CSV table of C-alpha atoms and ligand atoms in Angstrom, one decimal:
chain,number,residue,atom,x,y,z
A,1,MET,CA,3.5,-18.3,-24.4
A,2,ALA,CA,1.9,-15.7,-22.1
A,3,GLU,CA,4.3,-13.6,-20.3
A,4,THR,CA,5.0,-14.2,-16.5
A,5,ILE,CA,4.6,-11.2,-13.9
A,6,LEU,CA,6.1,-11.9,-10.6
A,7,VAL,CA,4.1,-9.9,-8.1
A,8,THR,CA,5.6,-9.7,-4.5
A,9,GLY,CA,3.3,-9.0,-1.6
A,10,GLY,CA,0.2,-10.2,-3.4
A,11,CYS,CA,-1.6,-11.3,-0.3
A,12,GLY,CA,-1.7,-7.8,1.0
A,13,PHE,CA,-4.2,-5.0,0.3
A,14,ILE,CA,-3.0,-3.5,-2.8
A,15,GLY,CA,-1.5,-6.5,-4.0
A,16,THR,CA,-4.5,-8.6,-3.8
A,17,ASN,CA,-6.5,-5.8,-5.7
A,18,PHE,CA,-3.7,-5.9,-8.3
A,19,VAL,CA,-3.7,-9.6,-9.0
A,20,ARG,CA,-7.2,-9.7,-9.5
A,21,HIS,CA,-7.2,-6.5,-11.7
A,22,MET,CA,-4.6,-8.3,-13.9
A,23,LEU,CA,-6.3,-11.8,-14.1
A,24,GLU,CA,-9.5,-10.0,-15.0
A,25,ARG,CA,-8.1,-8.0,-17.9
A,26,TYR,CA,-5.0,-10.1,-19.5
A,27,ASP,CA,-3.7,-13.4,-20.0
A,28,TYR,CA,-0.6,-13.1,-18.1
A,29,THR,CA,0.8,-15.8,-15.8
A,30,ILE,CA,0.9,-14.5,-12.5
A,31,VAL,CA,3.4,-15.7,-9.7
A,32,ASN,CA,2.4,-14.3,-6.1
A,33,LEU,CA,5.7,-14.4,-3.8
A,34,ASP,CA,4.5,-13.4,-0.2
A,35,LYS,CA,5.8,-14.2,3.1
A,36,LEU,CA,2.4,-14.1,4.8
A,37,THR,CA,3.3,-11.8,7.6
A,38,TYR,CA,0.5,-10.6,9.8
A,39,ALA,CA,-0.7,-8.5,6.8
A,40,GLY,CA,-0.8,-11.3,4.2
A,41,ASN,CA,-3.9,-13.2,4.1
A,42,LEU,CA,-4.3,-16.2,1.6
A,43,GLU,CA,-8.2,-15.7,2.2
A,44,ASN,CA,-8.0,-12.5,0.1
A,45,LEU,CA,-7.4,-14.5,-3.3
A,46,GLU,CA,-9.3,-17.6,-2.4
A,47,ASP,CA,-11.4,-16.9,-5.5
A,48,VAL,CA,-8.5,-17.0,-7.9
A,49,ALA,CA,-6.5,-19.9,-6.4
A,50,GLY,CA,-7.9,-22.5,-8.8
A,51,ASP,CA,-7.0,-20.2,-11.9
A,52,GLY,CA,-4.5,-22.0,-14.0
A,53,ARG,CA,-2.7,-18.7,-14.7
A,54,TYR,CA,-2.1,-18.0,-11.1
A,55,THR,CA,0.6,-19.6,-8.6
A,56,PHE,CA,1.1,-18.8,-5.0
A,57,VAL,CA,4.8,-19.1,-3.8
A,58,ARG,CA,5.1,-18.9,0.3
A,59,GLY,CA,8.7,-17.0,0.5
A,60,ASP,CA,10.6,-14.0,2.1
A,61,ILE,CA,12.0,-11.4,-0.6
A,62,ALA,CA,14.7,-10.6,2.3
A,63,SER,CA,16.0,-14.3,1.7
A,64,MET,CA,18.1,-14.6,-1.2
A,65,ALA,CA,17.5,-18.3,-1.4
A,66,ASP,CA,13.8,-17.6,-1.6
A,67,VAL,CA,14.0,-15.2,-4.2
A,68,GLU,CA,16.5,-17.4,-6.2
A,69,GLY,CA,13.9,-20.2,-5.7
A,70,VAL,CA,11.1,-18.2,-7.4
A,71,PHE,CA,13.3,-17.1,-10.3
A,72,GLU,CA,14.0,-20.6,-11.4
A,73,ARG,CA,11.0,-20.0,-13.5
A,74,PRO,CA,11.2,-17.5,-16.4
A,75,ILE,CA,9.8,-14.0,-15.2
A,76,ASP,CA,9.4,-11.3,-17.6
A,77,ILE,CA,8.0,-8.6,-15.4
A,78,VAL,CA,8.4,-7.8,-11.6
A,79,VAL,CA,6.0,-5.6,-9.7
A,80,ASN,CA,7.3,-5.1,-6.1
A,81,PHE,CA,4.6,-4.6,-3.6
A,82,ALA,CA,6.0,-6.7,-0.7
A,83,ALA,CA,6.7,-4.3,2.1
A,84,GLU,CA,6.4,-3.6,5.8
A,85,SER,CA,3.8,-0.9,5.4
A,86,HIS,CA,2.4,0.7,8.6
A,87,VAL,CA,4.2,3.7,9.9
A,88,ASP,CA,3.4,3.1,13.5
A,89,ARG,CA,4.8,-0.3,13.6
A,90,SER,CA,8.0,1.3,12.0
A,91,ILE,CA,8.2,3.5,15.0
A,92,MET,CA,7.7,0.9,17.6
A,93,ASP,CA,9.8,-1.8,15.9
A,94,PRO,CA,11.9,-0.8,12.6
A,95,ASP,CA,13.8,-3.8,12.1
A,96,ALA,CA,11.6,-5.5,9.8
A,97,PHE,CA,11.1,-2.6,7.7
A,98,ILE,CA,15.0,-2.3,6.9
A,99,ARG,CA,15.0,-6.0,6.4
A,100,THR,CA,12.0,-6.3,3.9
A,101,ASN,CA,11.9,-2.9,2.5
A,102,ILE,CA,15.6,-2.4,1.6
A,103,ASN,CA,17.3,-5.9,1.6
A,104,GLY,CA,14.3,-7.5,0.1
A,105,THR,CA,14.2,-4.9,-2.8
A,106,PHE,CA,17.9,-5.4,-3.3
A,107,ASN,CA,17.7,-9.2,-3.7
A,108,LEU,CA,14.8,-8.8,-6.2
A,109,LEU,CA,16.9,-6.2,-8.1
A,110,GLU,CA,20.0,-8.6,-8.1
A,111,LEU,CA,18.0,-11.6,-9.4
A,112,ALA,CA,16.0,-9.4,-12.0
A,113,ARG,CA,19.3,-8.2,-13.3
A,114,LYS,CA,21.1,-11.5,-13.3
A,115,LYS,CA,18.0,-12.9,-15.1
A,116,GLY,CA,17.4,-10.0,-17.6
A,117,VAL,CA,14.0,-9.2,-16.5
A,118,GLY,CA,12.0,-6.9,-19.1
A,119,ARG,CA,10.6,-4.4,-16.6
A,120,PHE,CA,10.9,-3.8,-12.8
A,121,VAL,CA,8.1,-1.7,-11.4
A,122,GLN,CA,9.0,-0.6,-7.8
A,123,VAL,CA,5.7,0.5,-5.7
A,124,SER,CA,6.7,3.1,-3.7
A,125,THR,CA,4.9,5.9,-1.7
A,126,ASP,CA,4.4,9.8,-1.6
A,127,GLU,CA,5.8,9.4,1.9
A,128,VAL,CA,9.3,9.6,0.5
A,129,TYR,CA,8.9,13.3,-0.2
A,130,GLY,CA,8.3,14.0,3.8
A,131,SER,CA,5.7,16.6,4.9
A,132,LEU,CA,4.0,19.6,3.0
A,133,GLY,CA,3.0,22.9,4.4
A,134,GLU,CA,-0.4,24.5,3.8
A,135,SER,CA,0.1,24.7,0.0
A,136,GLY,CA,1.8,22.9,-2.9
A,137,ALA,CA,2.1,19.3,-3.9
A,138,PHE,CA,4.6,16.6,-4.3
A,139,ARG,CA,6.1,16.6,-7.8
A,140,GLU,CA,8.4,13.9,-9.1
A,141,ASP,CA,11.3,16.4,-8.7
A,142,THR,CA,10.3,17.3,-5.0
A,143,PRO,CA,13.3,16.4,-2.9
A,144,LEU,CA,13.4,13.1,-1.0
A,145,SER,CA,13.1,13.9,2.8
A,146,PRO,CA,11.4,11.0,4.7
A,147,ASN,CA,10.6,11.1,8.2
A,148,SER,CA,9.6,7.7,9.4
A,149,PRO,CA,11.7,4.5,9.7
A,150,TYR,CA,8.9,3.3,7.1
A,151,SER,CA,9.4,6.1,4.6
A,152,ALA,CA,13.1,6.1,5.1
A,153,SER,CA,13.4,2.4,4.1
A,154,LYS,CA,11.2,2.9,1.1
A,155,THR,CA,13.1,5.9,0.0
A,156,ALA,CA,16.5,3.8,0.3
A,157,ALA,CA,14.8,1.0,-2.0
A,158,ASP,CA,13.7,3.8,-4.3
A,159,ILE,CA,17.3,5.3,-4.6
A,160,LEU,CA,18.8,1.6,-5.0
A,161,ALA,CA,16.3,0.8,-7.8
A,162,MET,CA,17.1,4.0,-9.8
A,163,ALA,CA,21.0,3.3,-9.3
A,164,TYR,CA,20.1,-0.2,-11.0
A,165,PHE,CA,18.5,1.8,-13.9
A,166,LYS,CA,21.6,4.3,-14.1
A,167,THR,CA,24.6,1.7,-13.4
A,168,TYR,CA,23.2,-1.4,-15.3
A,169,GLY,CA,20.5,0.0,-17.7
A,170,MET,CA,18.0,-2.0,-15.7
A,171,PRO,CA,14.4,-1.4,-16.9
A,172,VAL,CA,13.4,0.1,-13.6
A,173,VAL,CA,10.3,2.2,-13.2
A,174,ILE,CA,9.0,3.7,-9.7
A,175,THR,CA,5.4,4.7,-8.8
A,176,ARG,CA,4.8,6.8,-5.8
A,177,CYS,CA,1.1,6.8,-4.6
A,178,SER,CA,-0.9,8.6,-2.0
A,179,ASN,CA,-3.0,7.0,0.7
A,180,ASN,CA,-5.0,4.1,-0.5
A,181,TYR,CA,-8.4,3.0,0.8
A,182,GLY,CA,-10.8,0.2,-0.6
A,183,PRO,CA,-11.6,-3.5,0.0
A,184,TYR,CA,-9.2,-5.9,2.0
A,185,GLN,CA,-7.1,-3.0,3.7
A,186,PHE,CA,-5.7,-4.4,7.0
A,187,PRO,CA,-7.7,-2.6,9.9
A,188,GLU,CA,-4.5,-1.1,11.3
A,189,LYS,CA,-4.7,1.8,8.7
A,190,LEU,CA,-6.9,4.7,9.4
A,191,ILE,CA,-9.9,4.1,7.4
A,192,PRO,CA,-10.5,0.2,7.9
A,193,LEU,CA,-9.6,0.8,11.6
A,194,MET,CA,-12.2,3.4,12.1
A,195,ILE,CA,-15.0,1.6,10.2
A,196,THR,CA,-14.3,-1.8,12.1
A,197,ASN,CA,-14.0,-0.1,15.5
A,198,ALA,CA,-17.2,2.0,14.8
A,199,LEU,CA,-19.1,-1.2,13.8
A,200,ALA,CA,-18.1,-2.8,16.9
A,201,ASP,CA,-19.0,0.5,18.9
A,202,LYS,CA,-15.5,0.9,20.1
A,203,GLU,CA,-13.6,4.1,20.4
A,204,LEU,CA,-12.2,5.8,17.4
A,205,PRO,CA,-8.5,7.0,18.3
A,206,VAL,CA,-7.6,10.3,16.3
A,207,TYR,CA,-4.0,11.4,16.7
A,208,GLY,CA,-3.1,14.8,17.8
A,209,ASP,CA,-5.7,17.4,16.7
A,210,GLY,CA,-7.1,15.4,13.9
A,211,LEU,CA,-5.8,18.1,11.3
A,212,ASN,CA,-3.2,16.3,9.5
A,213,VAL,CA,-4.1,16.0,5.8
A,214,ARG,CA,-3.9,12.9,3.6
A,215,ASP,CA,-4.8,12.8,-0.2
A,216,TRP,CA,-7.1,9.7,-0.6
A,217,ILE,CA,-7.1,7.5,-3.7
A,218,HIS,CA,-9.4,4.2,-4.0
A,219,VAL,CA,-7.1,1.1,-4.5
A,220,LYS,CA,-8.8,0.3,-7.9
A,221,ASP,CA,-7.6,3.6,-9.3
A,222,HIS,CA,-4.0,2.9,-8.0
A,223,CYS,CA,-4.1,-0.4,-9.7
A,224,ALA,CA,-5.2,0.9,-13.0
A,225,ALA,CA,-2.4,3.3,-12.8
A,226,ILE,CA,0.2,0.6,-12.1
A,227,ASP,CA,-1.3,-1.4,-15.1
A,228,LEU,CA,-0.5,1.7,-17.1
A,229,VAL,CA,3.0,1.9,-15.8
A,230,VAL,CA,3.7,-1.8,-16.5
A,231,HIS,CA,2.6,-1.4,-20.1
A,232,LYS,CA,3.6,2.2,-21.0
A,233,GLY,CA,5.8,3.5,-18.2
A,234,GLU,CA,9.3,4.7,-19.3
A,235,GLU,CA,12.3,3.1,-18.1
A,236,GLY,CA,14.3,5.2,-15.5
A,237,ASN,CA,11.0,7.5,-14.6
A,238,VAL,CA,9.2,7.9,-11.5
A,239,TYR,CA,5.4,8.5,-11.7
A,240,ASN,CA,3.3,10.0,-8.9
A,241,ILE,CA,-0.3,8.6,-8.6
A,242,GLY,CA,-3.0,10.2,-6.7
A,243,ALA,CA,-6.7,11.4,-7.2
A,244,SER,CA,-6.8,14.9,-5.8
A,245,ASN,CA,-9.0,13.9,-2.4
A,246,GLU,CA,-7.1,16.0,0.3
A,247,ARG,CA,-9.2,15.3,3.5
A,248,THR,CA,-8.3,16.0,7.3
A,249,ASN,CA,-8.2,12.9,9.4
A,250,ILE,CA,-11.0,14.2,11.5
A,251,ASP,CA,-13.1,14.8,8.3
A,252,ILE,CA,-12.6,11.0,7.4
A,253,VAL,CA,-13.3,9.7,10.9
A,254,GLU,CA,-16.7,11.7,10.9
A,255,LEU,CA,-17.7,10.7,7.4
A,256,VAL,CA,-17.1,7.0,8.6
A,257,LEU,CA,-19.4,7.7,11.5
A,258,ASP,CA,-21.9,9.2,9.5
A,259,ILE,CA,-22.1,6.7,6.7
A,260,LEU,CA,-22.5,4.0,9.6
A,261,GLY,CA,-25.0,6.2,11.5
A,262,LYS,CA,-22.8,6.1,14.6
A,263,PRO,CA,-22.5,8.8,17.2
A,264,ARG,CA,-19.6,11.4,17.2
A,265,SER,CA,-19.1,10.5,21.1
A,266,LEU,CA,-17.1,7.4,19.8
A,267,ILE,CA,-14.2,9.9,18.8
A,268,ARG,CA,-11.4,9.9,21.3
A,269,TYR,CA,-8.4,12.4,20.8
A,270,VAL,CA,-5.1,10.6,21.6
A,271,THR,CA,-1.4,11.3,21.9
A,272,ASP,CA,0.0,12.2,18.5
A,273,ARG,CA,2.2,9.9,16.4
A,274,PRO,CA,5.9,10.9,16.7
A,275,GLY,CA,7.3,12.7,13.6
A,276,HIS,CA,3.9,12.8,12.2
A,277,ASP,CA,3.8,14.2,8.7
A,278,ARG,CA,1.4,17.1,8.6
A,279,ARG,CA,0.2,17.1,4.9
A,280,TYR,CA,0.4,15.0,1.8
A,281,ALA,CA,-0.7,16.1,-1.7
A,282,ILE,CA,0.0,14.5,-4.9
A,283,ASP,CA,0.4,16.2,-8.3
A,284,SER,CA,-0.5,13.5,-10.9
A,285,GLY,CA,0.2,15.8,-13.8
A,286,LYS,CA,2.9,13.7,-15.3
A,287,ILE,CA,1.3,10.4,-15.4
A,288,THR,CA,-2.0,12.0,-16.6
A,289,GLU,CA,-0.2,13.7,-19.4
A,290,ARG,CA,2.2,11.2,-20.4
A,291,LEU,CA,0.2,7.8,-19.8
A,292,GLY,CA,-3.3,9.1,-20.0
A,293,TYR,CA,-4.0,8.1,-16.5
A,294,ARG,CA,-7.6,9.3,-15.0
A,295,PRO,CA,-8.9,8.2,-11.7
A,296,SER,CA,-12.5,6.9,-12.0
A,297,VAL,CA,-13.8,6.5,-8.6
A,298,ALA,CA,-15.5,9.4,-6.9
A,299,PHE,CA,-14.4,9.7,-3.3
A,300,SER,CA,-17.9,9.8,-1.9
A,301,GLU,CA,-19.0,6.7,-3.7
A,302,GLY,CA,-15.5,4.8,-3.0
A,303,MET,CA,-16.0,5.6,0.7
A,304,ARG,CA,-19.6,4.2,0.5
A,305,GLY,CA,-18.7,1.2,-1.1
A,306,THR,CA,-15.7,0.6,1.1
A,307,VAL,CA,-17.8,0.9,4.1
A,308,ASP,CA,-20.4,-1.4,2.8
A,309,TRP,CA,-17.7,-4.0,2.0
A,310,TYR,CA,-16.5,-3.9,5.6
A,311,VAL,CA,-20.1,-4.3,6.8
A,312,ARG,CA,-20.7,-7.3,4.3
A,313,ASN,CA,-17.4,-9.0,5.0
A,314,ARG,CA,-17.5,-8.9,8.8
A,315,GLY,CA,-16.1,-12.5,9.3
A,316,TRP,CA,-12.8,-11.2,7.2
A,317,TRP,CA,-11.9,-8.5,9.7
A,318,GLU,CA,-13.3,-10.4,12.9
A,319,ARG,CA,-11.0,-13.3,11.9
A,320,ILE,CA,-8.1,-10.6,11.7
A,321,LYS,CA,-8.9,-8.6,14.9
A,322,THR,CA,-8.1,-11.7,17.3
A,323,GLY,CA,-4.8,-12.9,18.9
A,324,ALA,CA,-1.8,-11.0,17.6
A,325,TYR,CA,-3.9,-8.1,16.5
A,326,LEU,CA,-5.2,-7.6,20.0
A,327,ASP,CA,-1.8,-7.7,21.4
A,328,TYR,CA,-0.8,-5.1,18.9
A,329,TYR,CA,-3.8,-2.9,19.4
A,330,GLU,CA,-3.1,-3.0,23.3
A,331,LYS,CA,0.6,-2.0,22.8
A,332,MET,CA,-0.3,0.7,20.3
A,333,TYR,CA,-3.5,2.2,21.8
A,334,GLY,CA,-3.7,0.8,25.4
A,335,LYS,CA,-1.8,3.5,27.1
A,336,ARG,CA,-2.1,6.4,24.6
B,1,LIG,P1,0.3,-4.6,3.2
B,1,LIG,O1,0.9,-4.4,4.6
B,1,LIG,O2,-1.3,-4.7,3.1
B,1,LIG,O3,0.8,-5.8,2.4
B,1,LIG,C1,2.1,-6.3,2.3
B,1,LIG,C2,2.2,-7.7,1.8
B,1,LIG,O4,3.7,-7.7,1.6
B,1,LIG,C3,1.7,-8.7,2.8
B,1,LIG,O5,0.9,-9.5,2.0
B,1,LIG,C4,2.8,-9.3,3.3
B,1,LIG,O6,2.6,-10.6,3.8
B,1,LIG,C5,4.0,-9.3,2.2
B,1,LIG,N1,5.3,-9.2,2.9
B,1,LIG,C6,5.7,-8.4,3.9
B,1,LIG,N2,7.1,-8.6,4.0
B,1,LIG,C7,7.4,-9.7,3.1
B,1,LIG,C8,8.5,-10.2,2.8
B,1,LIG,N3,9.7,-9.9,3.4
B,1,LIG,N4,8.6,-11.2,1.7
B,1,LIG,C9,7.5,-11.2,1.1
B,1,LIG,N5,6.3,-10.8,1.3
B,1,LIG,C10,6.3,-9.9,2.3
B,1,LIG,O7,0.6,-3.3,2.2
B,1,LIG,P2,0.0,-2.5,1.1
B,1,LIG,O8,-1.0,-1.5,1.9
B,1,LIG,O9,-0.8,-3.4,0.2
B,1,LIG,O10,1.0,-1.7,0.5
B,1,LIG,C11,1.8,-2.4,-0.6
B,1,LIG,C12,2.8,-1.7,-1.2
B,1,LIG,O11,2.2,-0.4,-1.8
B,1,LIG,C13,4.0,-1.4,-0.3
B,1,LIG,O12,5.1,-1.4,-0.9
B,1,LIG,C14,3.5,0.0,0.3
B,1,LIG,O13,4.7,0.6,0.7
B,1,LIG,C15,3.0,0.8,-0.9
B,1,LIG,N6,2.1,1.8,-1.0
B,1,LIG,C16,1.0,1.6,0.0
B,1,LIG,C17,0.2,2.7,0.2
B,1,LIG,C18,-1.1,2.6,1.1
B,1,LIG,O14,-1.9,3.6,1.2
B,1,LIG,N7,-1.4,1.4,1.6
B,1,LIG,C19,0.2,3.9,-0.5
B,1,LIG,C20,1.4,4.0,-1.4
B,1,LIG,C21,2.2,2.8,-1.6
B,2,LIG,O1,-5.5,5.2,14.8
B,2,LIG,C1,-5.1,6.1,14.0
B,2,LIG,N1,-5.6,7.2,14.2
B,2,LIG,C2,-5.2,8.4,13.4
B,2,LIG,O2,-5.3,9.6,13.7
B,2,LIG,C3,-4.5,5.6,12.7
B,2,LIG,C4,-4.0,4.2,12.3
B,2,LIG,C5,-3.9,6.9,12.1
B,2,LIG,N2,-4.4,8.0,12.1
B,2,LIG,C6,-3.9,9.2,11.4
B,2,LIG,C7,-2.4,9.1,10.8
B,2,LIG,C8,-2.2,9.7,9.5
B,2,LIG,O3,-2.2,11.0,9.7
B,2,LIG,O4,-4.5,8.8,10.0
B,2,LIG,C9,-3.6,9.2,8.9
B,2,LIG,C10,-3.5,8.1,8.0
B,2,LIG,O5,-2.8,7.1,8.8
B,2,LIG,P1,-2.3,5.7,8.3
B,2,LIG,O6,-3.6,4.9,7.8
B,2,LIG,O7,-1.3,4.8,9.2
B,2,LIG,O8,-1.5,5.9,6.8
B,2,LIG,P2,-0.1,7.1,6.7
B,2,LIG,O9,0.6,7.1,7.8
B,2,LIG,O10,-0.7,8.2,6.0
B,2,LIG,O11,0.6,6.0,5.6
B,2,LIG,C11,-0.3,5.4,4.6
B,2,LIG,O12,0.1,6.0,3.3
B,2,LIG,C12,1.2,5.7,2.7
B,2,LIG,C13,0.3,3.8,4.4
B,2,LIG,O13,0.2,3.3,5.6
B,2,LIG,C14,1.4,3.6,3.8
B,2,LIG,O14,1.7,2.2,3.6
B,2,LIG,C15,1.6,4.4,2.5
B,2,LIG,O15,2.9,4.5,2.0
């Protein structure tokens, strides 16, 4: 019988792309456990909902009962994407970040340990390393130094996962990726927020001086790297994932405006994010050398394709940018 992968958070941005990536390439049975928070959208996987190899289970990783329920079926591999993922929300209201990112990961580790799961991939982030100065890049041995409630909660989960490897010999592997972009990203994050605001001729809010640097990777390359880690990653190891595309935020915003043929006058500089990390850069040398990872999407093409996706899928983001989203937007940007 084909092995079963439990993907958590499969209705979010990266999880959606990963479920599709795996179904297209392999014969695994995939169980997607997702709470359907504001960031989870069943519409993202409508096209695979009828695939006999795919099952959706609505549930909360922070509820032990929900996790026990999903583990009633045999699970061979866990890939844990489920998280509260937006730094600004973690600053406004950290509670859910602690619950989901820490307690939720703990519940999954516990059940995976009891059931003897063969592989546990904890999808983490480069933000656990904190902020860089003008030079250098994060390596796997860079000390952990998170600065936001979001990154602190992800760091706690990483440390817990590694303790399960050291104490119980659990087959844990951790991935730490840089900033993703691509289709299905929720329009609270920089790139989709700027694309969708520009398409609606709304102001583009740039924090601080716009010179913070992020290292961008197309979500396809992130999914391909996780695929490698699922199949070839060595237990007890951390793998950084990136694509060597450092850009200032203002460069990104101007690129979006240029692709769409919209005026620079839409840009508005706003009050900075508290504790705003200045620069991220990923050294992917380890995964490249040990697992043969190579990013395949050139940044300029990836950005054009992404902008094009939001142009073609206007209904997708217009349905999101209503109700609770508008309340969030007003709270976050109204008086900024
Ligand atoms: P997202 O916010 O788009 O999606 C998160 C998904 O998790 C949603 O479907 C949501 O409904 C689900 N979820 C949230 N709380 C849950 C809970 N308690 N129980 C079950 N499901 C729950 O996030 P994303 O951008 O796709 O990120 C996925 C993972 O990748 C996260 O762990 C994040 O930390 C990590 N990551 C993201 C990036 C990035 O640039 N987006 C970069 C590196 C790592
Ligand atoms: O309106 C905005 N204006 C702005 O200037 C927003 C939403 C963001 N920014 C800036 C802040 C950051 O310097 O853009 C940069 C990117 O911001 P986000 O898209 O919020 O991403 P970031 O804070 O870098 O975190 C992301 O990368 C690592 C993801 O959200 C995390 O889930 C991932 O772990």
